[in-house]
Coordinates of C-alpha atoms in Angstrom, one line a residue:
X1 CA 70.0 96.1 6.8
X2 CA 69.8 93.0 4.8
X3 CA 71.5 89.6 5.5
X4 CA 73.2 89.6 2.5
X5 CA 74.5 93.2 3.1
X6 CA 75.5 92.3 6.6
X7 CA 77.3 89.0 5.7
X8 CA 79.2 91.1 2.6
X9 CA 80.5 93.6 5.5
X10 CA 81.7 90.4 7.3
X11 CA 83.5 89.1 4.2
X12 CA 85.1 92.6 3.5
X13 CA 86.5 92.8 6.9
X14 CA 88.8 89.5 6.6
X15 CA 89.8 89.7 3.2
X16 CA 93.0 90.9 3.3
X17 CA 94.6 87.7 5.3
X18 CA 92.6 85.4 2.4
X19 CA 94.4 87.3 -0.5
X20 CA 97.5 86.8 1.2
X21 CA 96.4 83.0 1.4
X22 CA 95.5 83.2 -1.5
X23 CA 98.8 84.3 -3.1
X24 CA 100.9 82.0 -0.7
X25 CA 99.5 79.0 -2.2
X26 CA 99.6 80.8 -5.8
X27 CA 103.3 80.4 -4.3
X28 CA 103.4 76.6 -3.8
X29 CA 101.6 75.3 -6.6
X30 CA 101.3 71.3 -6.2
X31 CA 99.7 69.0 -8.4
X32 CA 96.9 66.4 -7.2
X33 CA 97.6 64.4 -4.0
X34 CA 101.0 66.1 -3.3
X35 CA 99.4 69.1 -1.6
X36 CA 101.3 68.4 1.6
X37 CA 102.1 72.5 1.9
X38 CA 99.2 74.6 0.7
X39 CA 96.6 72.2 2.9
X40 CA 99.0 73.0 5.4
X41 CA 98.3 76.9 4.9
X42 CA 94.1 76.4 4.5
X43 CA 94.6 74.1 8.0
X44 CA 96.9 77.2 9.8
X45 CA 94.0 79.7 8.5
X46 CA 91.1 77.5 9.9
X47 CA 92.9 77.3 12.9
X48 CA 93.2 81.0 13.2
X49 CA 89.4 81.3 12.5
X50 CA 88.2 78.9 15.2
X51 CA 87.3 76.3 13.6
X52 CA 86.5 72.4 14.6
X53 CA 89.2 70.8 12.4
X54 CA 88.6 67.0 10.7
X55 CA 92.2 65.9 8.8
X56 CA 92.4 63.3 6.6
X57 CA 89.0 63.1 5.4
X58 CA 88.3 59.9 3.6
X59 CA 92.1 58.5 4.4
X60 CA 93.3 61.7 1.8
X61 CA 96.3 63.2 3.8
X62 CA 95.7 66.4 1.8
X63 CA 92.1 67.0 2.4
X64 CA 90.5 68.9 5.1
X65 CA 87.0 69.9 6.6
X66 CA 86.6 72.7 9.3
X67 CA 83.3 73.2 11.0
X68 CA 81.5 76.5 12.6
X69 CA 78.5 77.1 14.1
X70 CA 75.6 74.9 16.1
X71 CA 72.8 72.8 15.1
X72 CA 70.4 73.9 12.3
X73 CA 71.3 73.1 8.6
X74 CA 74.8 72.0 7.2
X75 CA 75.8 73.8 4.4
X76 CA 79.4 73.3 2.9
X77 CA 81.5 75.3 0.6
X78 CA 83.8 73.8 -1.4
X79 CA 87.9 75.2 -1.4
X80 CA 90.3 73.8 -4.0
X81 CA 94.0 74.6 -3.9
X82 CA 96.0 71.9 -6.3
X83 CA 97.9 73.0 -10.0
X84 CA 99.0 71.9 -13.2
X85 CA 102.2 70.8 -14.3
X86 CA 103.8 72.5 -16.6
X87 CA 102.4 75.9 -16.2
X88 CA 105.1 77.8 -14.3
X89 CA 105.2 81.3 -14.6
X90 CA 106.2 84.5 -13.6
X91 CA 103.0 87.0 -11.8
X92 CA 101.4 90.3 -13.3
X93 CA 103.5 89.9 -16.9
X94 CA 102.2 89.9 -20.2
X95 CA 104.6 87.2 -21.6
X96 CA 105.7 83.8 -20.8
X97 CA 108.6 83.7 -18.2
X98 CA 108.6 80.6 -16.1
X99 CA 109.2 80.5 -12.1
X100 CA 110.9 77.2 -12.9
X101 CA 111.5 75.6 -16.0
X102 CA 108.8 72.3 -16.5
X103 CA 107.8 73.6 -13.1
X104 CA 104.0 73.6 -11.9
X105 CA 101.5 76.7 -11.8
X106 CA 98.3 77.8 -10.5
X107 CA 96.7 77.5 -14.7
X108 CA 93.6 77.1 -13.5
X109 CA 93.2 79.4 -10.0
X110 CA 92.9 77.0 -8.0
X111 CA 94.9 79.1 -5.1
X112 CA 92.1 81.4 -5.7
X113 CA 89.1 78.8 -5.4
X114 CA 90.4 77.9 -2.1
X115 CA 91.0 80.6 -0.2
X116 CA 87.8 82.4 -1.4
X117 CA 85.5 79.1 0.0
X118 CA 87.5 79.5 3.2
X119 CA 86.8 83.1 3.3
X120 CA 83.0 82.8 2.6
X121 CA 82.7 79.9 5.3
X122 CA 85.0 82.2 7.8
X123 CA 82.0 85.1 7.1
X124 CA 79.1 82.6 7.1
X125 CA 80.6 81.4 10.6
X126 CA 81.0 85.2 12.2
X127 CA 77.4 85.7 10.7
X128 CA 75.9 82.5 12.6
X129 CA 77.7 83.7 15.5
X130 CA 76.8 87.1 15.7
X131 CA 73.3 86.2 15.0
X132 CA 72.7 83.5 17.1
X133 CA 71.1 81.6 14.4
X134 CA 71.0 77.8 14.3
X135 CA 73.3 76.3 11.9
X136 CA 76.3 74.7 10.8
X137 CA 79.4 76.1 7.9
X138 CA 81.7 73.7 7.0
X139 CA 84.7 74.2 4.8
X140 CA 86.1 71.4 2.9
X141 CA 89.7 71.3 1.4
X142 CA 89.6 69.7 -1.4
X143 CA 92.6 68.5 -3.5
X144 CA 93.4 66.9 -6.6
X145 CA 90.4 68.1 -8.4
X146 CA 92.4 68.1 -11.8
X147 CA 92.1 64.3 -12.8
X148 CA 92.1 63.2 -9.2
X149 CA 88.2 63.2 -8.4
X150 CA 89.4 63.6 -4.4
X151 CA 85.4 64.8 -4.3
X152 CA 83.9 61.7 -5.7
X153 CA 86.2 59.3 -3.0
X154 CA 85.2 61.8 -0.3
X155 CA 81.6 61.6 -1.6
X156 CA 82.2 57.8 -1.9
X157 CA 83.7 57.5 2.0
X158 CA 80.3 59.7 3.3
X159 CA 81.9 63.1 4.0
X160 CA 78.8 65.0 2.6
X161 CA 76.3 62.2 4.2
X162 CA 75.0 64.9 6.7
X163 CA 75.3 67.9 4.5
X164 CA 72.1 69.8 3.0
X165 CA 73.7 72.0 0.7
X166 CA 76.8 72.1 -1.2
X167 CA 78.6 75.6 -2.7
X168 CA 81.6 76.4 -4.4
X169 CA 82.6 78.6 -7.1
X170 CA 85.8 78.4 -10.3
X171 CA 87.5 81.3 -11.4
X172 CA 86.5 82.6 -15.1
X173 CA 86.5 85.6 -17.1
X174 CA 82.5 86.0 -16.5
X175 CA 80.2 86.5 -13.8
X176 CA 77.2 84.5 -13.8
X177 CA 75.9 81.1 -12.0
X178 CA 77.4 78.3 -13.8
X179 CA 75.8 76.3 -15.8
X180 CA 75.3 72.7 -14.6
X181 CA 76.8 71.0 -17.6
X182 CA 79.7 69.0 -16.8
X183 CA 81.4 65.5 -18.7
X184 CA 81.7 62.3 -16.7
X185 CA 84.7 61.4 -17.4
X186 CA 86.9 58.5 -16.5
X187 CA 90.9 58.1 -16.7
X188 CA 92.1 54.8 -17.5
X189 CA 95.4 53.1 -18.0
X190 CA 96.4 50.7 -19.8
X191 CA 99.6 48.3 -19.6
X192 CA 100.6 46.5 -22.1
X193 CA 103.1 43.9 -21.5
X194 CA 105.3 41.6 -24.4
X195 CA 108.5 40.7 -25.0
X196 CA 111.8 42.1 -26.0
X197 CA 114.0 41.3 -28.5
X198 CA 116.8 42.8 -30.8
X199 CA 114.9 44.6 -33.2
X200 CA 117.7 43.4 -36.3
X201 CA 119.0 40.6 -35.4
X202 CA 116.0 38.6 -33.8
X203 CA 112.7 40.7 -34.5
X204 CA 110.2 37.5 -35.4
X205 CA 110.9 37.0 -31.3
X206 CA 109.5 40.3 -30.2
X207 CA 106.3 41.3 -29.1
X208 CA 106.0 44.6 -29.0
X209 CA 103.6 46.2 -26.7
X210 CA 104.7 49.6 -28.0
X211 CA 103.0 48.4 -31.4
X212 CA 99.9 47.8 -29.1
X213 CA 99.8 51.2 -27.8
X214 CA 99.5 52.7 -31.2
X215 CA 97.3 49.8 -33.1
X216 CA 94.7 51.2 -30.1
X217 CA 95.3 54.8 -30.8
X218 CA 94.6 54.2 -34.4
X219 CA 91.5 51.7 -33.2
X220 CA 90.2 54.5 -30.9
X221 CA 90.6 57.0 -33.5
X222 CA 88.1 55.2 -35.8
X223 CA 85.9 55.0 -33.4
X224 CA 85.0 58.6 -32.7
X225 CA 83.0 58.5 -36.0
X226 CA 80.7 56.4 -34.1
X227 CA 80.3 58.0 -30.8
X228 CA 78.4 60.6 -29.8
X229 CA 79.3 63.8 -30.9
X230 CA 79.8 65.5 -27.5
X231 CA 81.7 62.6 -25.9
X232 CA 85.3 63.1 -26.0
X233 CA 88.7 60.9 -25.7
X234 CA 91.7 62.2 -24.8
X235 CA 95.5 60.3 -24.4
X236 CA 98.6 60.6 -23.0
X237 CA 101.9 58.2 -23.3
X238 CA 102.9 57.5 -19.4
X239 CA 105.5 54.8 -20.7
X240 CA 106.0 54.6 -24.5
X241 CA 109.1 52.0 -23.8
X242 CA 112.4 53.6 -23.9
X243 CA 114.6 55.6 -26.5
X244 CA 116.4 52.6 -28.2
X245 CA 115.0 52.0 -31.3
X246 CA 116.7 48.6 -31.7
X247 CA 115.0 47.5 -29.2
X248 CA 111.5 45.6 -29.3
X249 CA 109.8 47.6 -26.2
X250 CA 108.4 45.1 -23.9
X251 CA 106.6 47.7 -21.9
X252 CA 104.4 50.6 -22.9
X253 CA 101.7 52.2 -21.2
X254 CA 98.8 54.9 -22.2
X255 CA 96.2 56.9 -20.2
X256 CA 92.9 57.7 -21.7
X257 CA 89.9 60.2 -20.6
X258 CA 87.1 59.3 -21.8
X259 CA 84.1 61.5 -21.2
X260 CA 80.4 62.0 -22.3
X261 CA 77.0 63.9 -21.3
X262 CA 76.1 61.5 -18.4
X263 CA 77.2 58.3 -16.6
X264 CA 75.9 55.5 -18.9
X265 CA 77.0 57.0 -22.0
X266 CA 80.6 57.2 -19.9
X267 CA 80.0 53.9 -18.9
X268 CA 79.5 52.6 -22.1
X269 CA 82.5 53.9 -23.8
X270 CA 84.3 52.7 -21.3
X271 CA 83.8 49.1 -22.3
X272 CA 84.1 50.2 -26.2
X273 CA 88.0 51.4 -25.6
X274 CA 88.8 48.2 -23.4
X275 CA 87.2 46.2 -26.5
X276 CA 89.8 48.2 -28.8
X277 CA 92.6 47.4 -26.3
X278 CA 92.0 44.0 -25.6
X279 CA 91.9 43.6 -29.7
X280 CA 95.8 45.9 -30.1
X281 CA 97.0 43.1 -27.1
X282 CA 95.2 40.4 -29.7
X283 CA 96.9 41.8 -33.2
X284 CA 100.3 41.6 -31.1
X285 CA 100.2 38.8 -29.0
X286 CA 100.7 40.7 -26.0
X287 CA 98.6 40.9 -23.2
X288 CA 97.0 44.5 -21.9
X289 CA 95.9 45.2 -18.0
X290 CA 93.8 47.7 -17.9
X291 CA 92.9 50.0 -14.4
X292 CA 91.0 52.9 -13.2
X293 CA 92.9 55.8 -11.9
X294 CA 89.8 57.7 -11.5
X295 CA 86.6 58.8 -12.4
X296 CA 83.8 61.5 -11.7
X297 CA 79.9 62.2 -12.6
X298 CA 78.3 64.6 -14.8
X299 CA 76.7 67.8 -13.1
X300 CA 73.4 67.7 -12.0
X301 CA 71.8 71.6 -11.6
X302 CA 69.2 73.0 -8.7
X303 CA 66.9 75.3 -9.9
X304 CA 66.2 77.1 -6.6
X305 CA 69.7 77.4 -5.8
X306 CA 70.5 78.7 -8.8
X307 CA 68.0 81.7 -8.6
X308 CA 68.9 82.2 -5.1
X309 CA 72.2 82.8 -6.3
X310 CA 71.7 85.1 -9.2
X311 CA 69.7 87.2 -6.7
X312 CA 73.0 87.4 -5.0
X313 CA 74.9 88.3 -7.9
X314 CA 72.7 90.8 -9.6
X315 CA 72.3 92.4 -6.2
X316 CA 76.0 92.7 -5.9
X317 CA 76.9 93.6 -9.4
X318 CA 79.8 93.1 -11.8
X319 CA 83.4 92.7 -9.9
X320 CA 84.8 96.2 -9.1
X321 CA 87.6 96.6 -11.5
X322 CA 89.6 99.7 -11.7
X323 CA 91.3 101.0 -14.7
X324 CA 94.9 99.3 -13.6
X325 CA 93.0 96.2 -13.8
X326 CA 91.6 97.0 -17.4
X327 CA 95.0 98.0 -18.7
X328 CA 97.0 94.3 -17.3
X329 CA 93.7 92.7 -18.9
X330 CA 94.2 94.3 -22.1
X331 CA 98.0 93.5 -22.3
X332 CA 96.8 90.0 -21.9
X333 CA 94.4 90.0 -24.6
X334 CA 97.5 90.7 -26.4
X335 CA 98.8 87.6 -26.2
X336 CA 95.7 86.3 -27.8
X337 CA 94.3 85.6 -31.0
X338 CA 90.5 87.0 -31.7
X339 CA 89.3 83.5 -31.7
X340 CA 89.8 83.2 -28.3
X341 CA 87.8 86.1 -27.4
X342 CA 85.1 85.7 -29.2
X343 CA 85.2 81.8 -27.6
X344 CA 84.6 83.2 -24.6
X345 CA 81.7 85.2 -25.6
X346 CA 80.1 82.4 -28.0
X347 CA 80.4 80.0 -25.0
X348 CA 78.6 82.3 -22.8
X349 CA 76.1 83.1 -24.9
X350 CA 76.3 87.2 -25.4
X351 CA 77.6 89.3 -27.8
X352 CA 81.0 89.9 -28.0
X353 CA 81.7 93.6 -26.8
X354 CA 84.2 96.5 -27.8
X355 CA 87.3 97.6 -25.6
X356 CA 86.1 95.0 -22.6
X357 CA 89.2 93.2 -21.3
X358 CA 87.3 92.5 -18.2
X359 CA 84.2 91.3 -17.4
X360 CA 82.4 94.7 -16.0
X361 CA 78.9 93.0 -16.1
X362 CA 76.4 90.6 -14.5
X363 CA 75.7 87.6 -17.6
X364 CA 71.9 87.3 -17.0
X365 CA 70.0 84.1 -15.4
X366 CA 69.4 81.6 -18.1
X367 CA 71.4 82.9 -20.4
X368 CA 73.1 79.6 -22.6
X369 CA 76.1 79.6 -25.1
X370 CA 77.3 76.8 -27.6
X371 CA 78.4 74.4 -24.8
X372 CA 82.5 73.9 -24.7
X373 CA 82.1 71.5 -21.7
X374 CA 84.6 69.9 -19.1
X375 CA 84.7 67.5 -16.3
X376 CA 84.9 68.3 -12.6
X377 CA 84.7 66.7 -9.1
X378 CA 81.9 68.7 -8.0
X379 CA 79.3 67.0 -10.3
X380 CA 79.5 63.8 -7.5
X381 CA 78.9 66.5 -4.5
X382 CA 75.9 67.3 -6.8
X383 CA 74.4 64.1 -6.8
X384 CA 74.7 63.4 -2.9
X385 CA 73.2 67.0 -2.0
X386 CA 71.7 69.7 -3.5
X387 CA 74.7 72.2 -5.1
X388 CA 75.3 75.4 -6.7
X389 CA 78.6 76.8 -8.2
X390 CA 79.0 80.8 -9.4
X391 CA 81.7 81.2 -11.6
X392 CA 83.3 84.9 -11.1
X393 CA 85.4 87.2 -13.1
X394 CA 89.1 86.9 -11.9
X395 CA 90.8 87.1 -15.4
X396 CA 90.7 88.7 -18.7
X397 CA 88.0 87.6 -21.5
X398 CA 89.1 85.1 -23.6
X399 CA 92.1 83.8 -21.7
X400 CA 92.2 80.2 -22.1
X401 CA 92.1 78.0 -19.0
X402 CA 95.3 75.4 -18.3
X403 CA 97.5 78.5 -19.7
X404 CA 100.0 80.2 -18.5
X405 CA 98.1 83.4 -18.9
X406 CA 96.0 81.9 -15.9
X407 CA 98.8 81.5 -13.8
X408 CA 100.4 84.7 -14.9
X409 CA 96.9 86.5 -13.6
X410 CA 96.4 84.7 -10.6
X411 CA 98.6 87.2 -8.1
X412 CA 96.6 90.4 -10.1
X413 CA 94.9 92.9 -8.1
X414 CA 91.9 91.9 -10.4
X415 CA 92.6 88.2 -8.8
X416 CA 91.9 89.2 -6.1
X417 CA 89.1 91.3 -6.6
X418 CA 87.1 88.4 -8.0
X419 CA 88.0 86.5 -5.3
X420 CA 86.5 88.3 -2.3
X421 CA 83.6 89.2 -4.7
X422 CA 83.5 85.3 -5.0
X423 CA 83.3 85.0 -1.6
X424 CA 80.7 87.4 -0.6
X425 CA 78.0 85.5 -3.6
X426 CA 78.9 82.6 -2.2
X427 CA 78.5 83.5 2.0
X428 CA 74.9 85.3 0.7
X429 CA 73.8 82.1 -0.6
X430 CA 74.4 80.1 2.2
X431 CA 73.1 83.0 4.7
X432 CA 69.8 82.5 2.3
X433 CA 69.7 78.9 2.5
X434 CA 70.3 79.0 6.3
X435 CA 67.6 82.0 7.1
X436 CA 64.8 80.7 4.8
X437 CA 63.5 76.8 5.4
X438 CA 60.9 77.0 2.2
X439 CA 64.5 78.0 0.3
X440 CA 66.1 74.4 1.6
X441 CA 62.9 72.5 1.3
X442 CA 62.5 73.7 -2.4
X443 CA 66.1 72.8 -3.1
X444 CA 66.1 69.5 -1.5
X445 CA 62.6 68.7 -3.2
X446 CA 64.2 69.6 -6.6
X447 CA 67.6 67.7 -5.8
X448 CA 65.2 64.5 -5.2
X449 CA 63.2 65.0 -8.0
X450 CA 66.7 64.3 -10.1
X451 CA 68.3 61.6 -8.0
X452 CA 65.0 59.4 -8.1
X453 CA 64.8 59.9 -11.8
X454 CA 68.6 58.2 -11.9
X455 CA 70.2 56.8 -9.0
X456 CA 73.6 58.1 -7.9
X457 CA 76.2 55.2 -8.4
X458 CA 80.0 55.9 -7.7
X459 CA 81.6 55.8 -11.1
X460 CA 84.4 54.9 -9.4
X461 CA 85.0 51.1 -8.5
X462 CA 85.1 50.1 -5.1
X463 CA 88.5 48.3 -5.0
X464 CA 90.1 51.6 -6.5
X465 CA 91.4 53.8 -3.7
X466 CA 92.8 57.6 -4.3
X467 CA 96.3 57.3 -5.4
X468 CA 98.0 59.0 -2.2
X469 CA 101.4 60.3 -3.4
X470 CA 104.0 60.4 -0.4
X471 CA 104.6 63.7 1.8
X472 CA 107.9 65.5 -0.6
X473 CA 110.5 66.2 1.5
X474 CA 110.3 69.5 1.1
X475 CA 106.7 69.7 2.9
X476 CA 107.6 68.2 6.3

């Protein structure tokens, strides 16, 4: 029998506790640094597994790492469990129903993500112990992946200094390696501060840093012309300065993302929008402080990872969905237009095919799409040690991500499915880089090979520490 075959049984026989997990947090969903509760759940499961617990990793109160096995090499998988606001909603229905009106939801399957890492590094630590073999699992509970970058501080703090490889995987509607194509992407806020006045009576007195705000929309907006064409920028009012309009607002306040193909082009932008600001603060005669929430890397891929791990995946085969599973799909695609669909399939880089509301194939190694490319955490794990990410059918094809169809899905039988299947490409990979030293050597040789080309640097600053939001009442 085969190590991946062996390590697959291992998976299978502890899956049902992990779906329940799974759904629990699915239960709970929290939104970056408030995940008092569902790290509370991962910490109870590692427990129960026997692992060597580390809390607090890198001063976060909701991030975790539990460690199996002996000597040998360190490989860690990578669990996420933290939601989006907003997406509340109702589990295995067709049509919009919030839990909780303006509540939070798992949009993204997050409560998945975790709970299948913790499964595939519960398997991976029952294999090394069954087998005697040399080596270490660890598990890390990760929060506040959704514009927190909890991975890049824990890089930052040396969590992954002793780690070889790194794993994870993200829910999706395909099944396939992922590609290693991700935005840096920094989120930055800006103050501006001036001075209030009655708007009628006394206007010439005011300063109105409102006015600011949107004389550096409009200067940002001009600028995309003259930016590369796959950097992005994105804002959101945090403060726009109250609801009197007879007021002059003293006080507004704007977040920006701003994200491009690597670091330097990031980096760059970066000082282009504080340009535009600092000229809005100039044209109003208020003054602008400007600060880093957060920031993370682009993606760097690992050739012999990622063939290791399509091995895995074409050995396994597509996610075993059942017809139940095809007919909740298809009622989702409902709810969709065709342009979504055929997003899906344009992005992945196949044909679009007939009566498929799941994905019930393997996408093959090297296939490439028309990149429609986002930002993650992971990408700073990826320049400190070699890493690899599958991304696994747990939804239906062309079901936008950050939707309520995503949280809708996320409780599904097909959910969870995708999960354990998840799980067992991810334990095979890390039983292969554990069992086969040329594997490691190849993958570290290649890592290097990138990192030497362009040093790592933290994109973010070292006097910015993770926003740590308090423990809710509700989670003590």
């Amino acid at each position: 029998m085969q190590n991946s075959e062996i390590i697959w049984e291992l998976v299978d026989a502890k899956r049902q506790p992990f779906e329940a997990l799974s759904d629990r947090v699915w239960g709970m969903p929290e939104i970056a640094y408030t995940e008092y509760r569902s790290v509370g759940e991962h910490i109870a499961m590692l427990k129960e597994q026997g692992f060597r617990i580390t809390e607090n990793v890198a001063g976060i109160p909701t991030a975790v790492m539990g460690e199996g096995g002996e000597g040998g090499p360190v490989i860690a998988i990578l669990g996420e469990y933290d939601a989006l606001p907003g997406l509340s909603q109702e589990a295995n229905i067709a049509e919009p129903k919030p839990v909780e009106a303006g509540g939070h939801g798992h949009g993204c399957g997050h409560n998945m993500l975790g709970s299948a890492a913790l499964l595939a590094a519960t398997a991976v630590k029952d294999w090394l112990a069954k087998t005697g073999r040399p080596g270490r699992v660890r598990y890390f509970g990760c929060p506040a992946e959704e514009g927190g970058a909890a991975k890049a501080f824990m890089v930052r703090a040396g969590a992954f200094d002793d780690v070889d490889v790194a794993i994870s995987w993200h829910p999706s509607s395909m099944t396939k390696v992922d590609d290693a194509m991700s935005l840096a992407n920094t989120r930055m806020d800006f103050q501006f501060t001036g001075r209030a006045s009655h708007a009628a009576a006394a206007p010439h007195l005011g300063r109105s840093a409102l006015d600011a705000v949107e004389l550096m929309n409009v200067g940002v907006n001009y600028m995309r012309e003259h930016m590369p064409s796959d950097a992005r920028i994105h804002y959101a009012y945090l403060d726009a300065g109250g609801i009197a309009p007879n007021v002059v607002q003293a006080s507004a306040k704007v977040r920006y993302a701003i994200r491009a193909r690597d670091l330097a082009g990031m980096l760059e932008l970066n000082e282009r929008v504080k340009k535009i600001a600092e000229g809005a603060a100039l044209m109003t005669e208020t003054a602008v402080s400007i600060s880093i929430m957060s920031a993370v890397s682009n993606m760097l891929g690992n050739t012999p990872l990622e063939d290791a791990m399509f091995k895995n995946i074409d050995r396994l085969g597509p996610v075993p969905f059942d017809a139940a599973d095809k007919a909740y799909a298809a009622k989702i695609q409902a709810t969709l237009g065709p342009a979504d669909i055929l997003n899906d399939y344009r992005k992945t880089g196949i044909a679009p095919r007939e009566n498929t509301p799941l994905c019930d194939f393997v996408v093959p190694q090297g296939t490439r799409g028309v990149p429609m490319i986002g930002s993650t955490d992971v990408a700073d794990v990826s320049w400190k040690v070699p890493t690899i990410q599958a991304r696994v059918a747990t939804h239906a094809i062309g079901t936008p991500g950050h939707s309520w169809q995503i949280t809708a899905q996320g409780k599904a039988p097909a959910a969870h499915k995708g999960m354990v299947h998840a799980a067992k490409i991810m334990a095979a990979t890390a039983v292969d880089v554990i069992s086969d030293e040329t594997l490691l050597a190849r993958a570290k040789k290649d890592h290097q090979e990138r990192v030497t080309r362009t040093p790592y640097v933290c994109p973010i600053p070292a006097d910015v520490k993770p926003p740590i939001k308090p423990r809710p009442a509700a989670a003590a």
